[in-house]
PDB file of C-alpha atoms in Angstrom:
ATOM      1  CA  MET A 198     -17.004  99.866 -20.647  1.00  0.00           C
ATOM      2  CA  GLU A 199     -19.777  97.623 -19.350  1.00  0.00           C
ATOM      3  CA  ASN A 200     -18.866  94.626 -17.226  1.00  0.00           C
ATOM      4  CA  LYS A 201     -19.122  91.287 -18.975  1.00  0.00           C
ATOM      5  CA  LEU A 202     -21.697  88.739 -17.906  1.00  0.00           C
ATOM      6  CA  PRO A 203     -20.045  85.915 -15.925  1.00  0.00           C
ATOM      7  CA  ALA A 204     -19.538  82.636 -17.771  1.00  0.00           C
ATOM      8  CA  TRP A 205     -20.944  79.450 -16.206  1.00  0.00           C
ATOM      9  CA  ASP A 206     -17.522  77.756 -16.242  1.00  0.00           C
ATOM     10  CA  ASP A 207     -16.107  80.562 -14.100  1.00  0.00           C
ATOM     11  CA  LEU A 208     -19.158  80.621 -11.807  1.00  0.00           C
ATOM     12  CA  ARG A 209     -18.806  76.880 -11.316  1.00  0.00           C
ATOM     13  CA  VAL A 210     -15.213  77.379 -10.146  1.00  0.00           C
ATOM     14  CA  LEU A 211     -16.279  80.149  -7.763  1.00  0.00           C
ATOM     15  CA  LEU A 212     -19.030  77.903  -6.384  1.00  0.00           C
ATOM     16  CA  GLU A 213     -16.584  75.070  -5.716  1.00  0.00           C
ATOM     17  CA  VAL A 214     -14.085  77.412  -4.029  1.00  0.00           C
ATOM     18  CA  HIS A 215     -16.919  78.549  -1.766  1.00  0.00           C
ATOM     19  CA  ARG A 216     -17.898  74.966  -0.961  1.00  0.00           C
ATOM     20  CA  SER A 217     -14.426  73.542  -0.425  1.00  0.00           C
ATOM     21  CA  GLY A 218     -12.747  76.575   1.138  1.00  0.00           C
ATOM     22  CA  SER A 219      -9.541  76.496  -0.909  1.00  0.00           C
ATOM     23  CA  PHE A 220      -8.244  76.706  -4.472  1.00  0.00           C
ATOM     24  CA  LEU A 221      -6.483  73.354  -4.090  1.00  0.00           C
ATOM     25  CA  ALA A 222      -9.575  71.459  -2.922  1.00  0.00           C
ATOM     26  CA  ALA A 223     -11.725  73.115  -5.593  1.00  0.00           C
ATOM     27  CA  GLY A 224      -9.246  72.081  -8.269  1.00  0.00           C
ATOM     28  CA  LEU A 225      -9.202  68.476  -7.062  1.00  0.00           C
ATOM     29  CA  THR A 226     -13.003  68.310  -7.201  1.00  0.00           C
ATOM     30  CA  LEU A 227     -13.215  69.892 -10.657  1.00  0.00           C
ATOM     31  CA  GLY A 228     -10.182  68.142 -12.128  1.00  0.00           C
ATOM     32  CA  LEU A 229      -8.288  71.432 -12.537  1.00  0.00           C
ATOM     33  CA  SER A 230      -4.885  72.605 -11.382  1.00  0.00           C
ATOM     34  CA  THR A 231      -4.653  75.199  -8.640  1.00  0.00           C
ATOM     35  CA  SER A 232      -3.222  77.687 -11.128  1.00  0.00           C
ATOM     36  CA  THR A 233      -6.201  77.137 -13.458  1.00  0.00           C
ATOM     37  CA  VAL A 234      -8.613  77.749 -10.580  1.00  0.00           C
ATOM     38  CA  ALA A 235      -6.779  80.965  -9.735  1.00  0.00           C
ATOM     39  CA  ARG A 236      -6.830  82.037 -13.379  1.00  0.00           C
ATOM     40  CA  ARG A 237     -10.595  81.408 -13.670  1.00  0.00           C
ATOM     41  CA  ILE A 238     -11.290  83.382 -10.490  1.00  0.00           C
ATOM     42  CA  GLY A 239      -9.068  86.176 -11.748  1.00  0.00           C
ATOM     43  CA  ALA A 240     -10.936  86.277 -15.055  1.00  0.00           C
ATOM     44  CA  LEU A 241     -14.265  86.420 -13.238  1.00  0.00           C
ATOM     45  CA  GLU A 242     -13.073  89.267 -11.016  1.00  0.00           C
ATOM     46  CA  LYS A 243     -11.792  91.141 -14.067  1.00  0.00           C
ATOM     47  CA  ASP A 244     -15.119  90.698 -15.915  1.00  0.00           C
ATOM     48  CA  LEU A 245     -17.079  91.981 -12.917  1.00  0.00           C
ATOM     49  CA  GLY A 246     -14.625  94.693 -11.980  1.00  0.00           C
ATOM     50  CA  ARG A 247     -14.274  93.790  -8.304  1.00  0.00           C
ATOM     51  CA  ALA A 248     -12.499  91.397  -5.934  1.00  0.00           C
ATOM     52  CA  LEU A 249     -14.481  88.279  -5.046  1.00  0.00           C
ATOM     53  CA  VAL A 250     -12.111  85.878  -3.269  1.00  0.00           C
ATOM     54  CA  HIS A 251      -9.364  86.356  -0.687  1.00  0.00           C
ATOM     55  CA  ARG A 252      -6.658  83.745  -0.156  1.00  0.00           C
ATOM     56  CA  SER A 253      -4.500  83.027   2.870  1.00  0.00           C
ATOM     57  CA  SER A 254      -2.500  80.142   4.315  1.00  0.00           C
ATOM     58  CA  GLN A 255      -5.723  79.028   6.048  1.00  0.00           C
ATOM     59  CA  GLY A 256      -7.735  78.816   2.814  1.00  0.00           C
ATOM     60  CA  ALA A 257      -9.992  81.041   0.734  1.00  0.00           C
ATOM     61  CA  TRP A 258     -13.089  83.045   1.621  1.00  0.00           C
ATOM     62  CA  LEU A 259     -15.515  85.127  -0.386  1.00  0.00           C
ATOM     63  CA  GLU A 260     -16.501  88.743  -0.133  1.00  0.00           C
ATOM     64  CA  LYS A 261     -20.048  89.301   1.087  1.00  0.00           C
ATOM     65  CA  GLU A 262     -21.052  90.656  -2.337  1.00  0.00           C
ATOM     66  CA  ALA A 263     -19.859  87.428  -3.979  1.00  0.00           C
ATOM     67  CA  LEU A 264     -22.499  85.404  -2.143  1.00  0.00           C
ATOM     68  CA  GLU A 265     -25.113  86.760  -4.569  1.00  0.00           C
ATOM     69  CA  LEU A 266     -23.154  85.088  -7.368  1.00  0.00           C
ATOM     70  CA  ILE A 267     -23.042  81.875  -5.329  1.00  0.00           C
ATOM     71  CA  ALA A 268     -26.850  81.886  -5.042  1.00  0.00           C
ATOM     72  CA  LEU A 269     -27.083  82.468  -8.813  1.00  0.00           C
ATOM     73  CA  ALA A 270     -24.635  79.638  -9.512  1.00  0.00           C
ATOM     74  CA  GLU A 271     -26.526  77.219  -7.244  1.00  0.00           C
ATOM     75  CA  ARG A 272     -29.839  77.978  -8.953  1.00  0.00           C
ATOM     76  CA  PHE A 273     -28.278  77.471 -12.353  1.00  0.00           C
ATOM     77  CA  GLU A 274     -26.630  74.237 -11.226  1.00  0.00           C
ATOM     78  CA  GLN A 275     -29.967  72.908  -9.963  1.00  0.00           C
ATOM     79  CA  SER A 276     -31.669  73.883 -13.218  1.00  0.00           C
ATOM     80  CA  LEU A 277     -29.016  72.033 -15.218  1.00  0.00           C
ATOM     81  CA  ARG A 278     -29.481  68.908 -13.109  1.00  0.00           C
ATOM     82  CA  ALA A 279     -33.243  69.078 -13.505  1.00  0.00           C
ATOM     83  CA  HIS A 280     -32.875  69.539 -17.266  1.00  0.00           C
ATOM     84  CA  ARG A 281     -30.634  66.483 -17.483  1.00  0.00           C
ATOM     85  CA  ARG A 282     -33.144  64.436 -15.488  1.00  0.00           C
ATOM     86  CA  ASP A 283     -35.945  65.578 -17.787  1.00  0.00           C
ATOM     87  CA  GLY A 284     -34.024  64.673 -20.929  1.00  0.00           C
ATOM     88  CA  GLY A 285     -34.002  61.220 -22.442  1.00  0.00           C
ATOM     89  CA  GLY A 286     -34.110  59.186 -25.591  1.00  0.00           C
ATOM     90  CA  GLY A 287     -37.123  58.266 -27.667  1.00  0.00           C
ATOM     91  CA  SER A 288     -39.064  56.807 -24.733  1.00  0.00           C
ATOM     92  CA  PRO A 289     -41.117  59.220 -22.600  1.00  0.00           C
ATOM     93  CA  TYR A 290     -39.934  57.215 -19.580  1.00  0.00           C
ATOM     94  CA  ALA A 291     -36.203  57.620 -20.286  1.00  0.00           C
ATOM     95  CA  GLY A 292     -34.415  59.798 -17.756  1.00  0.00           C
ATOM     96  CA  ARG A 293     -34.000  60.105 -14.014  1.00  0.00           C
ATOM     97  CA  ILE A 294     -36.398  60.404 -11.107  1.00  0.00           C
ATOM     98  CA  ARG A 295     -35.115  61.817  -7.832  1.00  0.00           C
ATOM     99  CA  ILE A 296     -37.275  61.356  -4.737  1.00  0.00           C
ATOM    100  CA  SER A 297     -36.541  62.730  -1.266  1.00  0.00           C
ATOM    101  CA  LEU A 298     -38.149  61.233   1.840  1.00  0.00           C
ATOM    102  CA  PRO A 299     -37.764  60.452   5.539  1.00  0.00           C
ATOM    103  CA  ASP A 300     -35.605  57.511   6.547  1.00  0.00           C
ATOM    104  CA  GLY A 301     -38.558  55.313   7.424  1.00  0.00           C
ATOM    105  CA  PHE A 302     -39.910  55.429   3.855  1.00  0.00           C
ATOM    106  CA  LEU A 303     -36.795  54.084   2.127  1.00  0.00           C
ATOM    107  CA  THR A 304     -38.060  50.512   1.905  1.00  0.00           C
ATOM    108  CA  GLY A 305     -41.338  51.636   0.338  1.00  0.00           C
ATOM    109  CA  ALA A 306     -39.508  53.808  -2.178  1.00  0.00           C
ATOM    110  CA  ALA A 307     -37.233  50.908  -3.097  1.00  0.00           C
ATOM    111  CA  GLU A 308     -40.270  48.662  -3.617  1.00  0.00           C
ATOM    112  CA  ALA A 309     -41.925  51.285  -5.833  1.00  0.00           C
ATOM    113  CA  ALA A 310     -38.702  51.647  -7.821  1.00  0.00           C
ATOM    114  CA  THR A 311     -38.451  47.879  -8.287  1.00  0.00           C
ATOM    115  CA  ARG A 312     -41.992  47.628  -9.625  1.00  0.00           C
ATOM    116  CA  PHE A 313     -41.630  50.661 -11.859  1.00  0.00           C
ATOM    117  CA  ARG A 314     -38.397  49.525 -13.505  1.00  0.00           C
ATOM    118  CA  ARG A 315     -39.879  46.143 -14.369  1.00  0.00           C
ATOM    119  CA  LEU A 316     -42.118  48.080 -16.754  1.00  0.00           C
ATOM    120  CA  HIS A 317     -39.733  50.920 -17.600  1.00  0.00           C
ATOM    121  CA  PRO A 318     -36.094  49.770 -17.375  1.00  0.00           C
ATOM    122  CA  GLU A 319     -34.996  52.941 -19.172  1.00  0.00           C
ATOM    123  CA  THR A 320     -35.845  55.004 -16.070  1.00  0.00           C
ATOM    124  CA  LEU A 321     -33.121  55.648 -13.494  1.00  0.00           C
ATOM    125  CA  ILE A 322     -34.348  56.264  -9.940  1.00  0.00           C
ATOM    126  CA  GLU A 323     -32.478  58.058  -7.169  1.00  0.00           C
ATOM    127  CA  VAL A 324     -33.825  57.761  -3.616  1.00  0.00           C
ATOM    128  CA  ILE A 325     -32.351  60.155  -1.078  1.00  0.00           C
ATOM    129  CA  SER A 326     -32.905  60.450   2.662  1.00  0.00           C
ATOM    130  CA  GLU A 327     -31.491  63.597   4.200  1.00  0.00           C
ATOM    131  CA  LEU A 328     -31.525  65.403   7.521  1.00  0.00           C
ATOM    132  CA  ARG A 329     -32.412  68.534   5.567  1.00  0.00           C
ATOM    133  CA  PHE A 330     -35.379  68.219   3.248  1.00  0.00           C
ATOM    134  CA  VAL A 331     -34.336  69.232  -0.253  1.00  0.00           C
ATOM    135  CA  ASP A 332     -35.937  72.232  -1.943  1.00  0.00           C
ATOM    136  CA  LEU A 333     -38.585  70.813  -4.258  1.00  0.00           C
ATOM    137  CA  SER A 334     -39.589  74.232  -5.563  1.00  0.00           C
ATOM    138  CA  SER A 335     -36.120  74.719  -7.067  1.00  0.00           C
ATOM    139  CA  ARG A 336     -36.069  71.125  -8.394  1.00  0.00           C
ATOM    140  CA  GLU A 337     -33.352  69.745  -6.107  1.00  0.00           C
ATOM    141  CA  ALA A 338     -35.525  66.633  -6.317  1.00  0.00           C
ATOM    142  CA  ASP A 339     -38.529  65.696  -8.437  1.00  0.00           C
ATOM    143  CA  MET A 340     -40.793  64.681  -5.588  1.00  0.00           C
ATOM    144  CA  GLY A 341     -40.723  64.201  -1.844  1.00  0.00           C
ATOM    145  CA  VAL A 342     -42.684  62.702   1.036  1.00  0.00           C
ATOM    146  CA  ARG A 343     -43.589  65.351   3.582  1.00  0.00           C
ATOM    147  CA  GLY A 344     -45.338  65.370   6.940  1.00  0.00           C
ATOM    148  CA  GLY A 345     -47.414  68.421   6.064  1.00  0.00           C
ATOM    149  CA  ARG A 346     -48.676  70.492   3.165  1.00  0.00           C
ATOM    150  CA  SER A 347     -46.250  72.788   1.385  1.00  0.00           C
ATOM    151  CA  SER A 348     -46.655  76.553   1.366  1.00  0.00           C
ATOM    152  CA  SER A 349     -45.038  77.130  -2.035  1.00  0.00           C
ATOM    153  CA  PRO A 350     -47.431  78.094  -4.859  1.00  0.00           C
ATOM    154  CA  VAL A 351     -45.388  76.079  -7.372  1.00  0.00           C
ATOM    155  CA  LEU A 352     -45.786  72.789  -5.472  1.00  0.00           C
ATOM    156  CA  VAL A 353     -48.720  70.381  -5.306  1.00  0.00           C
ATOM    157  CA  ASP A 354     -49.441  67.913  -2.495  1.00  0.00           C
ATOM    158  CA  LYS A 355     -51.164  64.556  -2.904  1.00  0.00           C
ATOM    159  CA  PRO A 356     -52.412  63.078   0.410  1.00  0.00           C
ATOM    160  CA  LEU A 357     -50.961  59.616   1.008  1.00  0.00           C
ATOM    161  CA  GLY A 358     -52.714  58.813   4.272  1.00  0.00           C
ATOM    162  CA  GLU A 359     -52.111  58.655   8.006  1.00  0.00           C
ATOM    163  CA  VAL A 360     -49.421  56.517   9.590  1.00  0.00           C
ATOM    164  CA  VAL A 361     -50.203  55.090  13.034  1.00  0.00           C
ATOM    165  CA  SER A 362     -47.155  54.426  15.192  1.00  0.00           C
ATOM    166  CA  GLY A 363     -46.584  52.122  18.138  1.00  0.00           C
ATOM    167  CA  LEU A 364     -43.851  51.535  20.697  1.00  0.00           C
ATOM    168  CA  TYR A 365     -41.810  48.357  20.371  1.00  0.00           C
ATOM    169  CA  ALA A 366     -39.027  46.674  22.317  1.00  0.00           C
ATOM    170  CA  SER A 367     -37.041  43.443  22.428  1.00  0.00           C
ATOM    171  CA  GLU A 368     -38.018  40.507  24.605  1.00  0.00           C
ATOM    172  CA  ASP A 369     -34.875  41.113  26.657  1.00  0.00           C
ATOM    173  CA  TYR A 370     -35.806  44.719  27.408  1.00  0.00           C
ATOM    174  CA  LEU A 371     -39.417  43.884  28.195  1.00  0.00           C
ATOM    175  CA  SER A 372     -38.419  41.109  30.593  1.00  0.00           C
ATOM    176  CA  ARG A 373     -36.053  43.446  32.436  1.00  0.00           C
ATOM    177  CA  SER A 374     -37.907  46.748  32.386  1.00  0.00           C
ATOM    178  CA  LEU A 375     -41.541  46.325  31.362  1.00  0.00           C
ATOM    179  CA  PRO A 376     -42.767  42.775  32.058  1.00  0.00           C
ATOM    180  CA  LYS A 377     -46.429  43.834  31.999  1.00  0.00           C
ATOM    181  CA  ARG A 378     -45.903  45.109  28.424  1.00  0.00           C
ATOM    182  CA  PHE A 379     -48.215  47.998  29.144  1.00  0.00           C
ATOM    183  CA  LEU A 380     -47.219  51.646  29.319  1.00  0.00           C
ATOM    184  CA  GLY A 381     -49.429  53.675  31.591  1.00  0.00           C
ATOM    185  CA  ALA A 382     -49.456  57.443  32.063  1.00  0.00           C
ATOM    186  CA  ASP A 383     -46.985  57.234  34.971  1.00  0.00           C
ATOM    187  CA  ASP A 384     -44.605  54.713  33.408  1.00  0.00           C
ATOM    188  CA  TYR A 385     -42.720  56.873  30.892  1.00  0.00           C
ATOM    189  CA  ARG A 386     -40.214  58.307  33.372  1.00  0.00           C
ATOM    190  CA  GLU A 387     -38.959  54.833  34.263  1.00  0.00           C
ATOM    191  CA  GLN A 388     -38.361  53.630  30.707  1.00  0.00           C
ATOM    192  CA  ASP A 389     -35.537  53.985  28.164  1.00  0.00           C
ATOM    193  CA  PHE A 390     -36.393  55.234  24.669  1.00  0.00           C
ATOM    194  CA  VAL A 391     -34.533  55.006  21.374  1.00  0.00           C
ATOM    195  CA  VAL A 392     -35.394  58.111  19.364  1.00  0.00           C
ATOM    196  CA  GLU A 393     -34.328  60.412  16.560  1.00  0.00           C
ATOM    197  CA  ASP A 394     -31.848  63.186  17.168  1.00  0.00           C
ATOM    198  CA  GLU A 395     -33.325  66.405  18.457  1.00  0.00           C
ATOM    199  CA  THR A 396     -34.962  68.564  15.803  1.00  0.00           C
ATOM    200  CA  PRO A 397     -33.978  72.264  15.530  1.00  0.00           C
ATOM    201  CA  ARG A 398     -37.392  73.432  16.717  1.00  0.00           C
ATOM    202  CA  GLY A 399     -37.785  70.879  19.467  1.00  0.00           C
ATOM    203  CA  GLN A 400     -40.446  68.957  17.590  1.00  0.00           C
ATOM    204  CA  GLY A 401     -40.882  65.317  16.690  1.00  0.00           C
ATOM    205  CA  PRO A 402     -41.745  62.027  18.423  1.00  0.00           C
ATOM    206  CA  ALA A 403     -39.254  62.581  21.241  1.00  0.00           C
ATOM    207  CA  GLN A 404     -41.155  65.678  22.328  1.00  0.00           C
ATOM    208  CA  TRP A 405     -44.380  63.663  22.583  1.00  0.00           C
ATOM    209  CA  LEU A 406     -42.570  61.267  24.914  1.00  0.00           C
ATOM    210  CA  ILE A 407     -41.040  64.095  26.967  1.00  0.00           C
ATOM    211  CA  HIS A 408     -44.475  65.628  27.488  1.00  0.00           C
ATOM    212  CA  ARG A 409     -45.485  62.346  29.102  1.00  0.00           C
ATOM    213  CA  GLY A 410     -42.547  62.263  31.472  1.00  0.00           C
ATOM    214  CA  ALA A 411     -39.888  60.443  29.464  1.00  0.00           C
ATOM    215  CA  SER A 412     -36.347  61.624  30.212  1.00  0.00           C
ATOM    216  CA  ARG A 413     -34.123  58.618  29.517  1.00  0.00           C
ATOM    217  CA  PHE A 414     -32.817  58.524  25.942  1.00  0.00           C
ATOM    218  CA  PRO A 415     -29.740  56.275  25.919  1.00  0.00           C
ATOM    219  CA  PHE A 416     -29.553  56.222  22.124  1.00  0.00           C
ATOM    220  CA  ARG A 417     -30.425  58.858  19.528  1.00  0.00           C
ATOM    221  CA  SER A 418     -29.932  58.583  15.791  1.00  0.00           C
ATOM    222  CA  ASN A 419     -31.446  60.000  12.623  1.00  0.00           C
ATOM    223  CA  SER A 420     -30.986  56.584  11.026  1.00  0.00           C
ATOM    224  CA  MET A 421     -33.966  54.259  11.282  1.00  0.00           C
ATOM    225  CA  GLU A 422     -31.670  51.267  10.753  1.00  0.00           C
ATOM    226  CA  ALA A 423     -29.499  52.330  13.689  1.00  0.00           C
ATOM    227  CA  ARG A 424     -32.515  52.881  15.954  1.00  0.00           C
ATOM    228  CA  LEU A 425     -33.934  49.476  15.107  1.00  0.00           C
ATOM    229  CA  HIS A 426     -30.582  47.814  15.761  1.00  0.00           C
ATOM    230  CA  ALA A 427     -30.345  49.504  19.150  1.00  0.00           C
ATOM    231  CA  ALA A 428     -33.889  48.507  20.092  1.00  0.00           C
ATOM    232  CA  LYS A 429     -33.336  44.907  19.018  1.00  0.00           C
ATOM    233  CA  GLY A 430     -30.235  44.904  21.221  1.00  0.00           C
ATOM    234  CA  GLY A 431     -32.346  45.815  24.260  1.00  0.00           C
ATOM    235  CA  MET A 432     -31.494  49.520  24.591  1.00  0.00           C
ATOM    236  CA  GLY A 433     -35.085  50.676  24.947  1.00  0.00           C
ATOM    237  CA  LEU A 434     -38.464  51.297  23.360  1.00  0.00           C
ATOM    238  CA  VAL A 435     -38.527  52.488  19.756  1.00  0.00           C
ATOM    239  CA  MET A 436     -41.305  54.146  17.776  1.00  0.00           C
ATOM    240  CA  LEU A 437     -42.271  52.187  14.669  1.00  0.00           C
ATOM    241  CA  GLY A 438     -45.066  52.400  12.142  1.00  0.00           C
ATOM    242  CA  VAL A 439     -47.774  49.828  12.870  1.00  0.00           C
ATOM    243  CA  GLY A 440     -47.729  47.140  10.227  1.00  0.00           C
ATOM    244  CA  THR A 441     -43.986  47.193   9.628  1.00  0.00           C
ATOM    245  CA  GLU A 442     -43.270  45.028  12.654  1.00  0.00           C
ATOM    246  CA  LYS A 443     -43.618  41.931  10.455  1.00  0.00           C
ATOM    247  CA  GLN A 444     -40.212  42.876   9.060  1.00  0.00           C
ATOM    248  CA  HIS A 445     -38.773  42.941  12.602  1.00  0.00           C
ATOM    249  CA  PRO A 446     -39.869  39.806  14.488  1.00  0.00           C
ATOM    250  CA  GLU A 447     -37.293  40.527  17.224  1.00  0.00           C
ATOM    251  CA  LEU A 448     -39.495  43.392  18.457  1.00  0.00           C
ATOM    252  CA  ARG A 449     -42.758  43.189  20.403  1.00  0.00           C
ATOM    253  CA  ARG A 450     -45.428  45.856  20.532  1.00  0.00           C
ATOM    254  CA  VAL A 451     -46.285  47.437  23.860  1.00  0.00           C
ATOM    255  CA  ARG A 452     -49.856  48.342  24.818  1.00  0.00           C
ATOM    256  CA  LEU A 453     -50.385  52.037  25.527  1.00  0.00           C
ATOM    257  CA  GLU A 454     -52.823  53.814  27.782  1.00  0.00           C
ATOM    258  CA  THR A 455     -52.513  56.894  25.543  1.00  0.00           C
ATOM    259  CA  PRO A 456     -52.190  56.081  21.813  1.00  0.00           C
ATOM    260  CA  LEU A 457     -49.406  57.722  19.862  1.00  0.00           C
ATOM    261  CA  PRO A 458     -50.474  60.519  17.511  1.00  0.00           C
ATOM    262  CA  SER A 459     -50.957  59.529  13.888  1.00  0.00           C
ATOM    263  CA  LEU A 460     -49.063  61.462  11.220  1.00  0.00           C
ATOM    264  CA  ARG A 461     -50.490  62.473   7.847  1.00  0.00           C
ATOM    265  CA  PHE A 462     -48.102  62.353   4.911  1.00  0.00           C
ATOM    266  CA  TYR A 463     -48.168  63.885   1.438  1.00  0.00           C
ATOM    267  CA  LEU A 464     -46.403  63.239  -1.840  1.00  0.00           C
ATOM    268  CA  THR A 465     -45.217  66.658  -3.000  1.00  0.00           C
ATOM    269  CA  MET A 466     -43.861  67.717  -6.377  1.00  0.00           C
ATOM    270  CA  HIS A 467     -43.451  70.710  -8.667  1.00  0.00           C
ATOM    271  CA  LYS A 468     -46.577  71.555 -10.677  1.00  0.00           C
ATOM    272  CA  GLU A 469     -44.732  71.296 -13.975  1.00  0.00           C
ATOM    273  CA  LEU A 470     -43.688  67.699 -13.286  1.00  0.00           C
ATOM    274  CA  ARG A 471     -47.248  66.375 -13.356  1.00  0.00           C
ATOM    275  CA  LYS A 472     -46.991  66.501 -17.160  1.00  0.00           C
ATOM    276  CA  VAL A 473     -43.799  64.373 -17.289  1.00  0.00           C
ATOM    277  CA  PRO A 474     -44.897  60.741 -17.967  1.00  0.00           C
ATOM    278  CA  ARG A 475     -42.275  58.979 -15.884  1.00  0.00           C
ATOM    279  CA  ILE A 476     -42.798  61.308 -12.909  1.00  0.00           C
ATOM    280  CA  ARG A 477     -46.576  60.990 -13.088  1.00  0.00           C
ATOM    281  CA  GLU A 478     -46.511  57.194 -13.376  1.00  0.00           C
ATOM    282  CA  PHE A 479     -43.884  56.680 -10.693  1.00  0.00           C
ATOM    283  CA  ALA A 480     -45.977  58.811  -8.331  1.00  0.00           C
ATOM    284  CA  LYS A 481     -48.904  56.444  -8.968  1.00  0.00           C
ATOM    285  CA  THR A 482     -46.701  53.426  -8.234  1.00  0.00           C
ATOM    286  CA  PHE A 483     -45.484  54.963  -4.984  1.00  0.00           C
ATOM    287  CA  GLU A 484     -49.063  55.778  -3.971  1.00  0.00           C
ATOM    288  CA  THR A 485     -50.024  52.135  -4.592  1.00  0.00           C
ATOM    289  CA  VAL A 486     -47.178  50.856  -2.405  1.00  0.00           C
ATOM    290  CA  PHE A 487     -48.139  53.297   0.344  1.00  0.00           C
ATOM    291  CA  ALA A 488     -51.810  52.271   0.126  1.00  0.00           C
ATOM    292  CA  GLU A 489     -50.764  48.623   0.536  1.00  0.00           C
ATOM    293  CA  TYR A 490     -48.821  49.556   3.652  1.00  0.00           C
ATOM    294  CA  LEU A 491     -51.854  51.384   5.083  1.00  0.00           C
ATOM    295  CA  ALA A 492     -53.961  48.273   4.460  1.00  0.00           C
ATOM    296  CA  THR A 493     -51.382  46.205   6.344  1.00  0.00           C
ATOM    297  CA  GLN A 494     -51.451  48.778   9.137  1.00  0.00           C
ATOM    298  CA  ALA A 495     -55.248  48.587   9.417  1.00  0.00           C
ATOM    299  CA  GLU A 496     -55.082  44.794   9.465  1.00  0.00           C
ATOM    300  CA  ALA A 497     -52.455  44.835  12.221  1.00  0.00           C
ATOM    301  CA  GLU A 498     -54.563  47.241  14.294  1.00  0.00           C
ATOM    302  CA  ALA A 499     -57.689  45.126  13.872  1.00  0.00           C
ATOM    303  CA  PHE A 500     -55.789  41.961  14.804  1.00  0.00           C
ATOM    304  CA  SER A 501     -54.324  43.691  17.852  1.00  0.00           C
ATOM    305  CA  ARG A 502     -57.791  44.667  19.092  1.00  0.00           C
ATOM    306  CA  ARG A 503     -59.117  41.127  18.650  1.00  0.00           C
ATOM    307  CA  ARG A 504     -56.361  39.549  20.730  1.00  0.00           C
ATOM    308  CA  PRO A 505     -56.845  39.061  24.477  1.00  0.00           C
ATOM    309  CA  GLY A 506     -55.481  42.023  26.370  1.00  0.00           C
ATOM    310  CA  GLY A 507     -56.138  44.470  23.542  1.00  0.00           C
ATOM    311  CA  GLY A 508     -52.811  44.170  21.776  1.00  0.00           C
ATOM    312  CA  ARG A 509     -50.655  42.173  24.188  1.00  0.00           C
ATOM    313  CA  ARG A 510     -47.923  40.416  22.263  1.00  0.00           C
TER     314      ARG A 510
END
């Protein structure tokens, strides 16, 4: 007799057991009793004709062959979420938009969402900032801001522009550690820097600083809010997009002998989503907000060059 195809309800239970590591925890998440979880797993194993899960006093773990089912369940789960976001009422703008981006873009995304919902209150917007970029090709999110072009053939990238960064510090730190407010080629080793956590491949702004002799990093965090708080408290120099300093008057920009590298960003989304009205229009709104920021950045740079000392604050 041929094995039955697994039912989604049973796959969902298997997926939660894999994620939580026990029948009890999976049941609590799904609103099921432990015995019901065990019964569902047993039914799935019977349908497929092989053991999938082992239980012990330390928890539950899956057979290696069961991980293929986990991958299938995750893809199906993502497809269901995307389908629910795409659905809506009579309005073409009804539904959800999920955007993934780096921490420093949260304020811009919130501004875009505010403007968009004034016109389309039926749209629900989810803004997520994660250490791991979500998989846009499998529709974990509808769009994302990326620091480079995607390699997937199902994704499209719209250039947003280049962000110029500067180094900033509090008056207290500058008075103590950098009264000249100028960072020369030989000054990096003597300064404290507030940076992101190390990236898996040893990339990112901290590496640029290390290449110039920096070695003192008293505070690391993947949260922009935490880094700003530390810098405002006098813990060191922090990297910040030029133009956003107006939101942080406690920080002063430092002049640099070697300018920081600019970063080009893209708005990336699945090809199919360009036809969805709310996705297409929200992308335009986000692009407008980003363009306004770039204009502010250019204005700040021009003003900095006009001031005596070439940017002394």
